[in-house]
Coordinates of C-alpha atoms in Angstrom, one line a residue:
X1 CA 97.9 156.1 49.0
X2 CA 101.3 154.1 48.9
X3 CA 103.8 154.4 51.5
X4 CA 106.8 156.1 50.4
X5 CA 109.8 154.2 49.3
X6 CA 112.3 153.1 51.9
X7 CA 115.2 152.4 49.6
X8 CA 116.0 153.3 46.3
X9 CA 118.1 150.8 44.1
X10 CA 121.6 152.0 42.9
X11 CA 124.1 149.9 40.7
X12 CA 127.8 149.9 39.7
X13 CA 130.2 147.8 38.1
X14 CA 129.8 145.1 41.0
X15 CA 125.8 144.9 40.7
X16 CA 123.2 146.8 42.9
X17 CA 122.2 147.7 46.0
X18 CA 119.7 149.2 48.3
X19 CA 120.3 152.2 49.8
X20 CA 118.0 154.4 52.5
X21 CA 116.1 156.8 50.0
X22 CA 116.8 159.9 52.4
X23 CA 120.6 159.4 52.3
X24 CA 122.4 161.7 50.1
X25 CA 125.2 159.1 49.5
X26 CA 125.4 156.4 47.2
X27 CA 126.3 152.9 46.6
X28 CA 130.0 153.3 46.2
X29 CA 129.3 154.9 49.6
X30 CA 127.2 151.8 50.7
X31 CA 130.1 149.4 50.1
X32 CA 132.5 151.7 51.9
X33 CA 130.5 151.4 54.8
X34 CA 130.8 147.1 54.4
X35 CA 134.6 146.6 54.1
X36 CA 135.7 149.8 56.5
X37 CA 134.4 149.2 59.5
X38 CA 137.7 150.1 60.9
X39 CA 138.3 153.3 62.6
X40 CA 134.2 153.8 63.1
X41 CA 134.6 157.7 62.9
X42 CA 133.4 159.0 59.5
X43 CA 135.3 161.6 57.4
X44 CA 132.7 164.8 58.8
X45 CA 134.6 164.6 62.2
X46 CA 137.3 166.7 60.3
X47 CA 134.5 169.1 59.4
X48 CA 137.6 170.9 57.2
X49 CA 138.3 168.2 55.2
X50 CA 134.6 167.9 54.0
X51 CA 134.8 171.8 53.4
X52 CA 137.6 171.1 51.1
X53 CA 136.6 168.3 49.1
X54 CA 133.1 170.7 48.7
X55 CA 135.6 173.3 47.8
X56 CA 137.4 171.4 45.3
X57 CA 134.2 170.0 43.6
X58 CA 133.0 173.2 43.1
X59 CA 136.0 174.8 41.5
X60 CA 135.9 171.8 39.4
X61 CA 132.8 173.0 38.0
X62 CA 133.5 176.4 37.6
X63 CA 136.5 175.3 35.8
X64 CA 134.6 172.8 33.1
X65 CA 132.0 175.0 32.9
X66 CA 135.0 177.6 31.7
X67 CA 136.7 175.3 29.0
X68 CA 133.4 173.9 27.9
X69 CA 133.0 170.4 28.9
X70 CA 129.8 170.6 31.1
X71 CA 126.8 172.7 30.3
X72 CA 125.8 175.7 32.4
X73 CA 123.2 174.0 34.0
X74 CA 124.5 171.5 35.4
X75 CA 128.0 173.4 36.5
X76 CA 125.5 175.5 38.1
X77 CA 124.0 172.8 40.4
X78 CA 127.1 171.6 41.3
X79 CA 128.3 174.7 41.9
X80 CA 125.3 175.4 44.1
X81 CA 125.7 172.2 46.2
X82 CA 129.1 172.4 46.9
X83 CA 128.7 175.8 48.7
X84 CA 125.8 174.5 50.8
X85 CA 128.5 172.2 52.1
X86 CA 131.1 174.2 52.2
X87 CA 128.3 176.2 54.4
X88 CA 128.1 173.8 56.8
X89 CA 125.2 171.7 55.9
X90 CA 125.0 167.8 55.2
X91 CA 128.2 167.0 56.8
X92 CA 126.3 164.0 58.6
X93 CA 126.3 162.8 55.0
X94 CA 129.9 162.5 54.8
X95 CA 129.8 159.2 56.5
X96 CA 132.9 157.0 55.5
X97 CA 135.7 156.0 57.9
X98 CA 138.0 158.3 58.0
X99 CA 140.6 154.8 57.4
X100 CA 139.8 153.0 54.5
X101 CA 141.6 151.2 51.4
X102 CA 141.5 152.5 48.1
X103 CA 144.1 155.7 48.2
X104 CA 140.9 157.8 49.1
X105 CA 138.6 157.2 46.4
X106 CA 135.9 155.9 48.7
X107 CA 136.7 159.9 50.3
X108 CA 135.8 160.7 46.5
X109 CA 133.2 159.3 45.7
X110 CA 131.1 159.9 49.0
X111 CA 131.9 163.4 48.1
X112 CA 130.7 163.0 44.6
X113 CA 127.5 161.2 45.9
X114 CA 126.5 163.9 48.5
X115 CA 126.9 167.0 46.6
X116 CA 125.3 165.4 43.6
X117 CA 122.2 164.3 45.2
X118 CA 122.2 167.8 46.8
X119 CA 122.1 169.2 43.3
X120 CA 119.1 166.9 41.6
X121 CA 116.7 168.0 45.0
X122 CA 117.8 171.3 43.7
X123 CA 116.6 170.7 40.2
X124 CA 113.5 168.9 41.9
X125 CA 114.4 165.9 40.8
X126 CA 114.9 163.2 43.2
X127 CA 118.2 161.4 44.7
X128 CA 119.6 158.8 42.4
X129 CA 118.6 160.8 39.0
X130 CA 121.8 159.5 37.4
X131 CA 121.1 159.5 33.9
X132 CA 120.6 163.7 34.4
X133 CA 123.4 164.1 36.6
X134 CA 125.8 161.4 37.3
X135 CA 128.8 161.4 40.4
X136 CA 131.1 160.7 37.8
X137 CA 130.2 161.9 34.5
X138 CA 129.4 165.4 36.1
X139 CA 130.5 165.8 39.3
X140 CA 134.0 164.1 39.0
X141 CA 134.1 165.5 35.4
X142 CA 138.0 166.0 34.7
X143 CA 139.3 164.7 38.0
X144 CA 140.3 161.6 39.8
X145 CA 140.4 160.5 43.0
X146 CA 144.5 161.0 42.6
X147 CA 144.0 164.1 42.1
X148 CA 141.1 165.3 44.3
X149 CA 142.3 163.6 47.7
X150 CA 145.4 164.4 48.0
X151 CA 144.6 168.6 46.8
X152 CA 141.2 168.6 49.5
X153 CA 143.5 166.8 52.3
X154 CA 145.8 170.1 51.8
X155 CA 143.5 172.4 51.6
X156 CA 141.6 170.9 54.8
X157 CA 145.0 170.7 56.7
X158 CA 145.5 174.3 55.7
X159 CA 142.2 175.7 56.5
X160 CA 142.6 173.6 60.1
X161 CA 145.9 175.1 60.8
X162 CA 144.7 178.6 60.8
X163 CA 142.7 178.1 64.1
X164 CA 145.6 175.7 65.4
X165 CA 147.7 179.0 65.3
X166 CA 144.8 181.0 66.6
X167 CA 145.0 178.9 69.8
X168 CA 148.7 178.9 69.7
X169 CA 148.8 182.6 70.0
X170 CA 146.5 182.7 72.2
X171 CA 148.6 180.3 74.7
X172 CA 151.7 182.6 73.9
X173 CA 149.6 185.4 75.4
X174 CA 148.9 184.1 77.9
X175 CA 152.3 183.0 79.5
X176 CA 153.1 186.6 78.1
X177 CA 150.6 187.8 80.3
X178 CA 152.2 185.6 83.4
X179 CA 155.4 186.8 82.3
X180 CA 154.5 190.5 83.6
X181 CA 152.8 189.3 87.0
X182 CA 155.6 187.5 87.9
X183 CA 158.2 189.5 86.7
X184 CA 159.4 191.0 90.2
X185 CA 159.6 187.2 91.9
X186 CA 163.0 186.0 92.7
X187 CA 163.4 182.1 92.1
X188 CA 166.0 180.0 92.1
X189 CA 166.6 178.6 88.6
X190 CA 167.6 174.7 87.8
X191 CA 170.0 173.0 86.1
X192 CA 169.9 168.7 85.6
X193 CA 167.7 169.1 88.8
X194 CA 169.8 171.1 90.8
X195 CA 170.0 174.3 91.9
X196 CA 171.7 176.5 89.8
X197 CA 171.6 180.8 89.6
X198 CA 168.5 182.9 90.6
X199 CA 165.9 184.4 88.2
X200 CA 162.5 185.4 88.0
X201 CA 159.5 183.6 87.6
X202 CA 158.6 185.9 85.2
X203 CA 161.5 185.1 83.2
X204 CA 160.6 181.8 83.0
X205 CA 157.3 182.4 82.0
X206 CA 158.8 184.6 79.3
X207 CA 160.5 181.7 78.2
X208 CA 157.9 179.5 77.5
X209 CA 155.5 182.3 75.6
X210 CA 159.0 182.9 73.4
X211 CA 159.7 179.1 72.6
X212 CA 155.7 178.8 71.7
X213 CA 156.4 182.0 69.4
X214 CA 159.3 180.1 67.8
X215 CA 156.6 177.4 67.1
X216 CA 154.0 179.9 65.5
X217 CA 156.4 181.0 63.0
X218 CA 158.1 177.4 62.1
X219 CA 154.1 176.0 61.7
X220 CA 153.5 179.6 59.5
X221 CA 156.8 179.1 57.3
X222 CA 156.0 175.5 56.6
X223 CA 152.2 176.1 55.7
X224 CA 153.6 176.5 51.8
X225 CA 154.3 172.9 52.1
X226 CA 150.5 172.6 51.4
X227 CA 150.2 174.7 49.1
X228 CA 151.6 172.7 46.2
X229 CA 148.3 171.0 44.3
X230 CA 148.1 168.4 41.5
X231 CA 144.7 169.1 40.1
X232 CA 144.7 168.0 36.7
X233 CA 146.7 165.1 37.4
X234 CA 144.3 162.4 37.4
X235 CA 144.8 159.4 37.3
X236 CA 149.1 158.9 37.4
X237 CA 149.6 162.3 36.6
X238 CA 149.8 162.6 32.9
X239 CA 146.2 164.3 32.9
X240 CA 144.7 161.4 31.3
X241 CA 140.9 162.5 30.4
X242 CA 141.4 166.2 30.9
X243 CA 141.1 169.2 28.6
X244 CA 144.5 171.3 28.6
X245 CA 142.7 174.4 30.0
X246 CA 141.7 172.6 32.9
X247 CA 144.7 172.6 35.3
X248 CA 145.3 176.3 34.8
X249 CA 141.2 177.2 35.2
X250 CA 140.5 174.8 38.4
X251 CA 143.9 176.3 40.3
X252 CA 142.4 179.5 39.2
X253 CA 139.1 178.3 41.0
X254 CA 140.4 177.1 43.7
X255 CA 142.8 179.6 45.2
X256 CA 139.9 182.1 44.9
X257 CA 137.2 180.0 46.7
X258 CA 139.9 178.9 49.3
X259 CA 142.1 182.3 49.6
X260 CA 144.7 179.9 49.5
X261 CA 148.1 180.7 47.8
X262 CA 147.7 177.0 45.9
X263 CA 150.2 176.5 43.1
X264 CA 150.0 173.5 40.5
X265 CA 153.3 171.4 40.9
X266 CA 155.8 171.8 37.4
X267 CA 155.7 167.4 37.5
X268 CA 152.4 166.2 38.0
X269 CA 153.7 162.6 37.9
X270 CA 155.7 163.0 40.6
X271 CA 153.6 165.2 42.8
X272 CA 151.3 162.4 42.6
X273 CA 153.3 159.8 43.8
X274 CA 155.2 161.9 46.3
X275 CA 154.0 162.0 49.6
X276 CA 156.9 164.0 51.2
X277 CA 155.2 167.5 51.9
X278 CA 152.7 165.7 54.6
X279 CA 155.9 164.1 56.0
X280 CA 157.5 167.0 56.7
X281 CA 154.5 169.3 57.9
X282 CA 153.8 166.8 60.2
X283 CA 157.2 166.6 61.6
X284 CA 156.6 170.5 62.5
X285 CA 153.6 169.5 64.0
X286 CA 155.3 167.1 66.4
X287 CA 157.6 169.9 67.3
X288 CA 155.6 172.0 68.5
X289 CA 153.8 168.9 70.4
X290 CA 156.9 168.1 72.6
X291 CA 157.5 171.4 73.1
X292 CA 154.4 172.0 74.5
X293 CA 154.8 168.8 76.6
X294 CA 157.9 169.8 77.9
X295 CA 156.5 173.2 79.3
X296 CA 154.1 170.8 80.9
X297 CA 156.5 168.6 82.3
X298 CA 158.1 171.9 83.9
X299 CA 154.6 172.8 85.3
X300 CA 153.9 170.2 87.0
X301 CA 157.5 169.9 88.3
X302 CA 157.1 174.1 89.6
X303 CA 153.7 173.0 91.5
X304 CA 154.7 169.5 92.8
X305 CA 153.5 169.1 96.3
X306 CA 152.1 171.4 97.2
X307 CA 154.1 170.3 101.2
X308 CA 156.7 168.1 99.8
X309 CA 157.5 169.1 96.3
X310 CA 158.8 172.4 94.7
X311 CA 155.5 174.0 95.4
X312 CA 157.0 177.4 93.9
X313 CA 153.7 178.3 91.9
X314 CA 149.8 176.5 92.1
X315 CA 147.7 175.5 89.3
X316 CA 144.1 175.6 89.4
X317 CA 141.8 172.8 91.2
X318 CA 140.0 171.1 88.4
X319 CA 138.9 168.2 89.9
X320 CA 139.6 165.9 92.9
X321 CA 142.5 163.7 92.5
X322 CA 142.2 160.6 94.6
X323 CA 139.2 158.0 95.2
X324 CA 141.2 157.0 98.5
X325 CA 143.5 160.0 99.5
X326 CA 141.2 163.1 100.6
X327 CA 142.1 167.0 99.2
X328 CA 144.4 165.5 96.8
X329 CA 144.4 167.5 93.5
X330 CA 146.5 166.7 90.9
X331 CA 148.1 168.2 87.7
X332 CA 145.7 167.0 85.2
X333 CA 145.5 169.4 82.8
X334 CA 149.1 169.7 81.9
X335 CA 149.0 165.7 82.2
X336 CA 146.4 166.1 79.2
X337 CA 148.9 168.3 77.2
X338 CA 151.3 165.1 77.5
X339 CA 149.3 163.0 76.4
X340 CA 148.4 164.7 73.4
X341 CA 151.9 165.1 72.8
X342 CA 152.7 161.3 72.6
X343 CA 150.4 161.1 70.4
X344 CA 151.4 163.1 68.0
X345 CA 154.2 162.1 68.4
X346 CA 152.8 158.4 67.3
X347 CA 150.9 159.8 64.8
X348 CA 154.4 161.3 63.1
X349 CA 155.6 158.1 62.9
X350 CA 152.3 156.7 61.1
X351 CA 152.6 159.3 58.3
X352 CA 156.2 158.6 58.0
X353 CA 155.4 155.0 57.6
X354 CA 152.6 155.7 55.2
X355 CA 155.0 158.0 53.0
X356 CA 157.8 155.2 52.8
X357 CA 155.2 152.7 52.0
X358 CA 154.2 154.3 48.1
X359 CA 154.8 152.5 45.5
X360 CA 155.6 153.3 41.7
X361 CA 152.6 155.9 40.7
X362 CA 150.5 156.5 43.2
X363 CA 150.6 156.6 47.4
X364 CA 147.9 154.4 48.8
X365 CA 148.3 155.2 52.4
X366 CA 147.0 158.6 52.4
X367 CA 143.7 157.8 54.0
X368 CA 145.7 157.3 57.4
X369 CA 148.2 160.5 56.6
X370 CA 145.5 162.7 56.3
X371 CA 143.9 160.9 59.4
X372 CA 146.8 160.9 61.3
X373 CA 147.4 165.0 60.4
X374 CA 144.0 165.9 60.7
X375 CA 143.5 164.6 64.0
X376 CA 147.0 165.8 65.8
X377 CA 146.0 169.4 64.9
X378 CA 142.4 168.7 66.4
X379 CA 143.9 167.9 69.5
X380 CA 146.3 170.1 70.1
X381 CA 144.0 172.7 69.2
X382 CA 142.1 171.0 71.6
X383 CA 144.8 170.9 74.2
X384 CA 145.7 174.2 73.6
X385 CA 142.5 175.6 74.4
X386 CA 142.2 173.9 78.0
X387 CA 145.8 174.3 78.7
X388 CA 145.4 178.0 78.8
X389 CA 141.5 178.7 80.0
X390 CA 141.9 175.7 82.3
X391 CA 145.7 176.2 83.7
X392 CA 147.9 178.7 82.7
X393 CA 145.3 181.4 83.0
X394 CA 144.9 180.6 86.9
X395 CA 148.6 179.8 87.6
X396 CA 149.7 181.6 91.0
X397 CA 152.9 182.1 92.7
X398 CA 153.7 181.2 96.0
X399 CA 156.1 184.4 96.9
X400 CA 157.1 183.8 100.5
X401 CA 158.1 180.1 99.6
X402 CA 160.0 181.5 96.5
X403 CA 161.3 184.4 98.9
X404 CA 162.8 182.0 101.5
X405 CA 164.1 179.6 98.9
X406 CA 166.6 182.2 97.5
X407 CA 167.3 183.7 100.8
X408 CA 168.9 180.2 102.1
X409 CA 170.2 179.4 98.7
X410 CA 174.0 179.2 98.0
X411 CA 174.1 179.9 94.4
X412 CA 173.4 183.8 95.0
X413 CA 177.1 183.4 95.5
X414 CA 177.7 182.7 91.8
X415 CA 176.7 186.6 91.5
X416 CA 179.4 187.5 93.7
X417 CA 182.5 185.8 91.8
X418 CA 183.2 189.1 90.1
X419 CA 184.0 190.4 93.1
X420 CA 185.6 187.5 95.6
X421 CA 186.6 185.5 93.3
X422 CA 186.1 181.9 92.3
X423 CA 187.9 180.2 95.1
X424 CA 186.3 182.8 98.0
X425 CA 183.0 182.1 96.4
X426 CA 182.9 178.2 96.5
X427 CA 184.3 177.8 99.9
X428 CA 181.7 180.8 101.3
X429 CA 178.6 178.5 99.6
X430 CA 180.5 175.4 101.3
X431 CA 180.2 177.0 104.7
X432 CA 176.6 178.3 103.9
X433 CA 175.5 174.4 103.4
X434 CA 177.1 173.6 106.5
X435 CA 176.2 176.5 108.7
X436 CA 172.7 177.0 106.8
X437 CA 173.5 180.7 107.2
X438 CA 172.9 183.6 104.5
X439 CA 175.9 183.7 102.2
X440 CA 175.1 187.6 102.2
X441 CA 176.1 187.7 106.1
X442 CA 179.2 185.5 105.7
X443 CA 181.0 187.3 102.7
X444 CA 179.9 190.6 105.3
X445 CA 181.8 189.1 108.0
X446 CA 184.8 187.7 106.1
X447 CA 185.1 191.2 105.0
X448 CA 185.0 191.1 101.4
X449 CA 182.5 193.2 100.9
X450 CA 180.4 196.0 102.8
X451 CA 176.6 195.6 103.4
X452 CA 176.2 197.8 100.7
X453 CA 178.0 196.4 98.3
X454 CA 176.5 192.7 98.6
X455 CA 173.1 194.4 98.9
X456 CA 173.6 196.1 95.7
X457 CA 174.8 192.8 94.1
X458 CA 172.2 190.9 95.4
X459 CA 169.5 193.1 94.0
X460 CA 166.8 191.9 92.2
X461 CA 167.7 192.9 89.6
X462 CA 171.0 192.2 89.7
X463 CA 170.2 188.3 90.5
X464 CA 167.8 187.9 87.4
X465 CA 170.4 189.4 84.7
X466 CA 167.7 192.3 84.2
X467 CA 170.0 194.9 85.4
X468 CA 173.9 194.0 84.3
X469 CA 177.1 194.3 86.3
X470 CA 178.9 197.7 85.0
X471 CA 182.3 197.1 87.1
X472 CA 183.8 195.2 89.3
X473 CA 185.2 195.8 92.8
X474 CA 188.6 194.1 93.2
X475 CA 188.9 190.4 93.8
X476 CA 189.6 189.8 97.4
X477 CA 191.7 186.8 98.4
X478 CA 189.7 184.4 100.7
X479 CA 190.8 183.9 104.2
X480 CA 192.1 181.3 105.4
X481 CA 189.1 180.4 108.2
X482 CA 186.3 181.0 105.5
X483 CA 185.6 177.2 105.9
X484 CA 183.9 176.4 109.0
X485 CA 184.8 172.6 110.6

């Protein structure tokens, strides 16, 4: 009995090749693989970009099985192969770099290859069947890669985004959930560095779940930037190749296999060239990236120490910070969460690039926007996900340090200026820095207030803003010895 065949031979307009009879891609596939050996990550590490190029193959089909220009059976085996991809299977097969020349079409035609291979094992015929069921005649059938790339890099990003904000609202929650531990800790708050009024920690924490709320709903409003599709464009956008019905049937398709809210743009020609929607999503993207950082930065500022620094709250001990210094642990979660950030951060500048660098009919630079977008929201969903299971989750609050930090602080005397006076107030907080005494005792003393009164003032409550000032006692001249030599 003979071996079985190691390669089968494939040819296109450039000659022929050999590829490995078990792969389910094909030569165009092959000579990807030669001239991109850039980036050395395939396409399947953005697992939804493969489910939307399945997605859009198979509402393809669907859609020229509907207007009549491919036959039931073999609409039916594309149709059947796509969703075994869109399932989750074969992914390994999408194997070129996720960078490449050629505006996508390499993206294309992997796509093509795989899912039609996929289909002629399903008709028990074996890979490379062509002449029954071609990548291009059938499985491309009223589409380019114009089209196709730039519709499945939207739908990808969309389907992508939906677990980004998953793990964004689950970060929210759990500052939220810090928020209401901390909300009876007195802190002094900080302006440019320096100390400024009290408030809680629990404020703070607010603070940071409301500004990641702010980015939940910017990310939300700006998903219908994806939205708008050009399927049925082809080549420049004049649907070159395409039956009328076919735009109308494979948007049809598609929003029902995606549960997308896709719309077909009103100038195909121009939604083909334009890049602008990837530009501007990304641009969100990056906002919510700094943000992030910058409720990093302020972490690792709050538990900076933990003898010498702020030391006001502790993050978990992840790892051991120091090959020379022992017991040293240091803020390396929240250092990830930067570093994400500046990426992004770079990678917003790379699609802005890419989207100024189009020319005439067609963007060729979408390979690295779609790279560049894909893999920001994979790592901040990444970073998201270990920011709050692996830091904010375990943050605790060091009370007695807080506790003693207000107690000695002179700007409790800003809450007192409703009462004393501006004048009374600053040279009181003068003589507190001198004497290191409790401004409480000295306005006592000077007799501008009772202990009651400063108590009362000095609340809690009354310090954080949570319970507000209702009247005002009358302002008391200072005297002249307020100031201590």
């Amino acid at each position: 009995m003979a071996p079985a065949a190691t390669t089968r031979t494939e040819t296109d307009s450039l000659g022929s090749m050999e590829i490995p009879a078990d792969a389910y891609w094909g030569i165009h596939t092959a000579r990807a693989l030669e001239n991109f050996p850039i980036s050395m990550r395939p396409i399947s590490v953005y697992k939804d970009l493969v489910t939307a190029l399945a997605m859009v193959k198979q509402a393809s089909a669907r859609a020229n099985l509907e207007i009549g220009v491919l036959d039931a059976e073999r609409a039916d085996l594309i149709d059947r192969a796509a969703q075994r991809v869109i399932d989750g299977e074969f992914h390994d097969q999408f194997v070129v770099g996720v960078v490449q020349g050629g505006a996508g079409t390499s993206t294309n035609m992997n796509a093509n290859e795989v899912i039609t291979n996929i289909a002629l094992e399903l008709a028990g015929r074996p890979k490379g069947d062509y002449a029954y069921l071609s990548p291009i005649d059938h499985t491309n059938r009223s589409q380019s890669t114009n089209d196709v790339y730039p519709t499945a890099v939207k739908v990808g990003l969309s389907l992508d985004l939906k677990t980004l904000l998953e793990e964004l609202d689950l970060l929210r929650q759990s500052f939220l959930a810090k928020a209401v531990e901390f909300h009876d800790i007195l802190k002094i708050g900080r302006t440019q560095l320096q100390d400024a009024v009290p408030m809680t920690l629990g404020q703070e924490f607010h603070g940071f779940a409301t500004t990641l709320g702010y980015d939940h709903q910017r990310l939300t409003e700006n998903a219908y930037l994806l939205f708008e599709i050009n399927m049925g464009a082809t080549a420049i956008g004049t649907g070159i190749t395409t039956h009328p019905g076919y735009a109308p049937a494979v948007l049809r398709h598609l929003r029902e296999i995606t549960g997308l809210d896709l719309a077909t743009a009103d100038d195909l020609v121009e939604a083909t060239s334009d890049t602008g929607s990837f530009m501007s999503f990304s641009s969100t993207l990056k906002r919510n990236a700094i943000k992030l950082s910058k409720i990093a930065n302020d972490l690792r500022l709050l538990s900076s120490g933990p003898q010498a620094g702020l030391g006001e709250i502790n993050l978990p001990a992840r790892q051991a910070g120091s090959s020379i210094m022992p017991g040293k642990v240091n803020p390396v979660i929240p250092e990830v969460v930067n570093q994400v950030a500046f990426s992004v951060a770079g990678a917003d500048l790379t699609v802005t690039m890419a989207v100024e660098g189009g020319q005439l009919q067609l963007n060729a630079f979408e390979p690295i926007i779609a790279h560049s977008i894909f893999q920001s929201i994979t790592w901040m969903r990444r970073a998201m996900r270990t920011f709050r299971i692996n830091c904010v989750d375990g943050i605790t609050a060091n009370r007695e340090r807080l506790g003693a930090m207000v107690g000695s602080s002179v700007g409790v005397v800003t809450a007192l200026t409703p009462f004393i006076g501006y004048a009374a107030s600053a040279a009181l907080a003068k003589t507190a820095l001198l004497t290191h005494r409790n401004v409480g005792d000295l306005v006592v003393e000077a007799g501008l207030m009772t202990r009651d009164e400063v108590d009362k003032q000095l609340s809690p409550a009354r310090l954080s803003g949570l319970e507000a000032i209702t009247q005002a006692i009358p302002v008391v001249q200072p005297a002249e010895n307020l100031v201590e030599s």
